[in-house]
């Protein structure tokens, strides 16, 4: 038997050759920088079954209950991006014959509608009619009065355009009073601003590691209320997913039995991210995010830039900034990365750039470096701005704590 291979081995230099010498500061819409405790935990592999993992799982569920502000014990971690958690949320309470009302503002709210449609539900899409506005509670009330709806889906923070569903508590309470379950995407808001699952009558809520939680990509969380769990249990077989089946996930997360090999390093990283939130407390974390984001917004405006979303519905955790006349957004972002080592995000189809204000992004040194990089890059690319005025405003607001 020949031991030679027909596909030759490529010549690949160590990773250090592709990675920048100094890590790029990730100030876009995610992934975001991670604390050292999270990085350290992510470097450890433990067995996915046994007493050590059981203890880790119990602690993760306990801390997640605090972060989601829920007393429900149906909280699951997934080896998946946020879209996987979205898939778990949708596929377990939506099925053929169910009517789903999907509040659609941008990319991620539309993804929820698409997933509901893919599992065979009858989906009605409800839009505000303006990319800068969320769907209102009044619009939802009219729909719920017109027809019987089983599930309402929505995002709390729509990352693609920087809009916040500000009437989310009213919408979820309305849905509950009409006998409909709610699915809420809290990927960029959970732990960055108030999002109390039980108080707001949310039935299924999910988040991912790499956004507001400041953990690694690839490990997410999904929580079900007792109401939602009753629906999950009535879902007739066959269920469309195996990995994302909540009943199977409960075997591992609730009963310490094998479902699939859990991403143990990722769950340890998530443990540390949740522990840091718990240690900081939600109240202080919300205040830090509010302070940093409003200071950044003031700095951007003082520099002469325009925030794309009106203040009343603006999402604080992902800021959409209009690209000023004379500059090209892609070239500006490229310059920020190569000259300043700072990355922010572009957008799908809108002439904006997006700056993340989540977790470790909300630290004064990171904000100052980002605003300077953006301002100087815009000027170099032809925009007319007062960079120094913007920096003075940001520094002043951060120092004053307002
Ligand atoms: C990023 C994001 C997602 C999708 O996250 P993936 O991990 O890429 O699947 C979903 N919803 C919102 C609001 C997001 O910001």
Short mmCIF file of N, CA and C and ligand atoms in Angstrom, two decimals, residues 29 80-84 86 108 111 155 157-160 185-188 206 208 210-211 218 220, ligand 1:
data_model
loop_
_atom_site.label_atom_id
_atom_site.label_comp_id
_atom_site.label_asym_id
_atom_site.label_seq_id
_atom_site.Cartn_x
_atom_site.Cartn_y
_atom_site.Cartn_z
N UNK A 29 -19.68 45.99 15.30
CA UNK A 29 -20.93 45.40 15.81
C UNK A 29 -20.74 43.97 16.32
N UNK A 80 -23.24 27.36 19.34
CA UNK A 80 -23.83 28.00 18.16
C UNK A 80 -23.65 29.51 18.21
N UNK A 81 -23.67 30.15 17.02
CA UNK A 81 -23.73 31.61 16.99
C UNK A 81 -25.10 32.07 17.44
N UNK A 82 -25.33 33.37 17.49
CA UNK A 82 -26.66 33.88 17.86
C UNK A 82 -27.72 33.31 16.93
N UNK A 83 -27.37 33.13 15.67
CA UNK A 83 -28.35 32.59 14.72
C UNK A 83 -28.79 31.19 15.11
N UNK A 84 -27.92 30.43 15.77
CA UNK A 84 -28.29 29.11 16.26
C UNK A 84 -29.28 29.23 17.42
N UNK A 86 -31.27 31.68 17.82
CA UNK A 86 -32.48 32.15 17.13
C UNK A 86 -33.24 30.94 16.59
N UNK A 108 -31.64 41.37 11.24
CA UNK A 108 -31.80 40.29 12.21
C UNK A 108 -33.27 40.01 12.53
N UNK A 111 -34.40 37.94 9.79
CA UNK A 111 -33.91 36.56 9.88
C UNK A 111 -34.86 35.72 10.75
N UNK A 155 -36.64 41.98 17.56
CA UNK A 155 -35.32 42.22 18.15
C UNK A 155 -35.45 43.41 19.08
N UNK A 157 -32.59 45.23 20.08
CA UNK A 157 -31.69 46.17 19.40
C UNK A 157 -31.40 45.65 18.01
N UNK A 158 -31.79 46.41 16.98
CA UNK A 158 -31.54 45.97 15.60
C UNK A 158 -30.17 46.50 15.18
N UNK A 159 -29.19 45.62 15.25
CA UNK A 159 -27.79 45.96 14.99
C UNK A 159 -27.55 46.51 13.59
N UNK A 160 -28.32 46.05 12.61
CA UNK A 160 -28.03 46.43 11.22
C UNK A 160 -28.22 47.92 10.96
N UNK A 185 -34.93 38.80 20.52
CA UNK A 185 -33.49 38.78 20.28
C UNK A 185 -32.88 39.89 21.14
N UNK A 186 -32.09 39.48 22.15
CA UNK A 186 -31.47 40.46 23.05
C UNK A 186 -29.95 40.45 22.91
N UNK A 187 -29.48 40.09 21.70
CA UNK A 187 -28.05 39.87 21.48
C UNK A 187 -27.18 41.09 21.80
N UNK A 188 -27.64 42.28 21.40
CA UNK A 188 -26.82 43.47 21.65
C UNK A 188 -27.32 44.29 22.84
N UNK A 206 -32.96 35.25 23.79
CA UNK A 206 -31.64 34.68 23.54
C UNK A 206 -30.59 35.77 23.38
N UNK A 208 -25.96 36.06 22.47
CA UNK A 208 -24.77 35.36 22.00
C UNK A 208 -23.58 35.80 22.83
N UNK A 210 -20.52 36.87 21.75
CA UNK A 210 -19.56 37.86 21.22
C UNK A 210 -20.06 39.29 21.15
N UNK A 211 -21.23 39.57 21.72
CA UNK A 211 -21.73 40.95 21.64
C UNK A 211 -21.74 41.57 23.04
N UNK A 218 -19.56 31.89 19.13
CA UNK A 218 -19.79 30.45 18.99
C UNK A 218 -20.50 29.77 20.14
N UNK A 220 -23.83 30.46 22.74
CA UNK A 220 -24.98 31.35 22.96
C UNK A 220 -25.85 30.84 24.09
C1 LIG B 1 -24.97 39.66 15.52
C2 LIG B 1 -26.42 39.50 15.73
C3 LIG B 1 -27.08 38.31 15.43
C4 LIG B 1 -26.42 37.15 14.75
O1 LIG B 1 -25.30 36.72 15.40
P1 LIG B 1 -24.42 35.51 14.82
O2 LIG B 1 -23.61 35.12 16.00
O3 LIG B 1 -23.65 36.11 13.68
O4 LIG B 1 -25.33 34.47 14.35
C5 LIG B 1 -28.42 38.22 15.72
N1 LIG B 1 -29.09 39.26 16.25
C6 LIG B 1 -28.49 40.43 16.52
C7 LIG B 1 -29.31 41.55 17.09
C8 LIG B 1 -27.13 40.59 16.28
O5 LIG B 1 -26.54 41.75 16.54
#
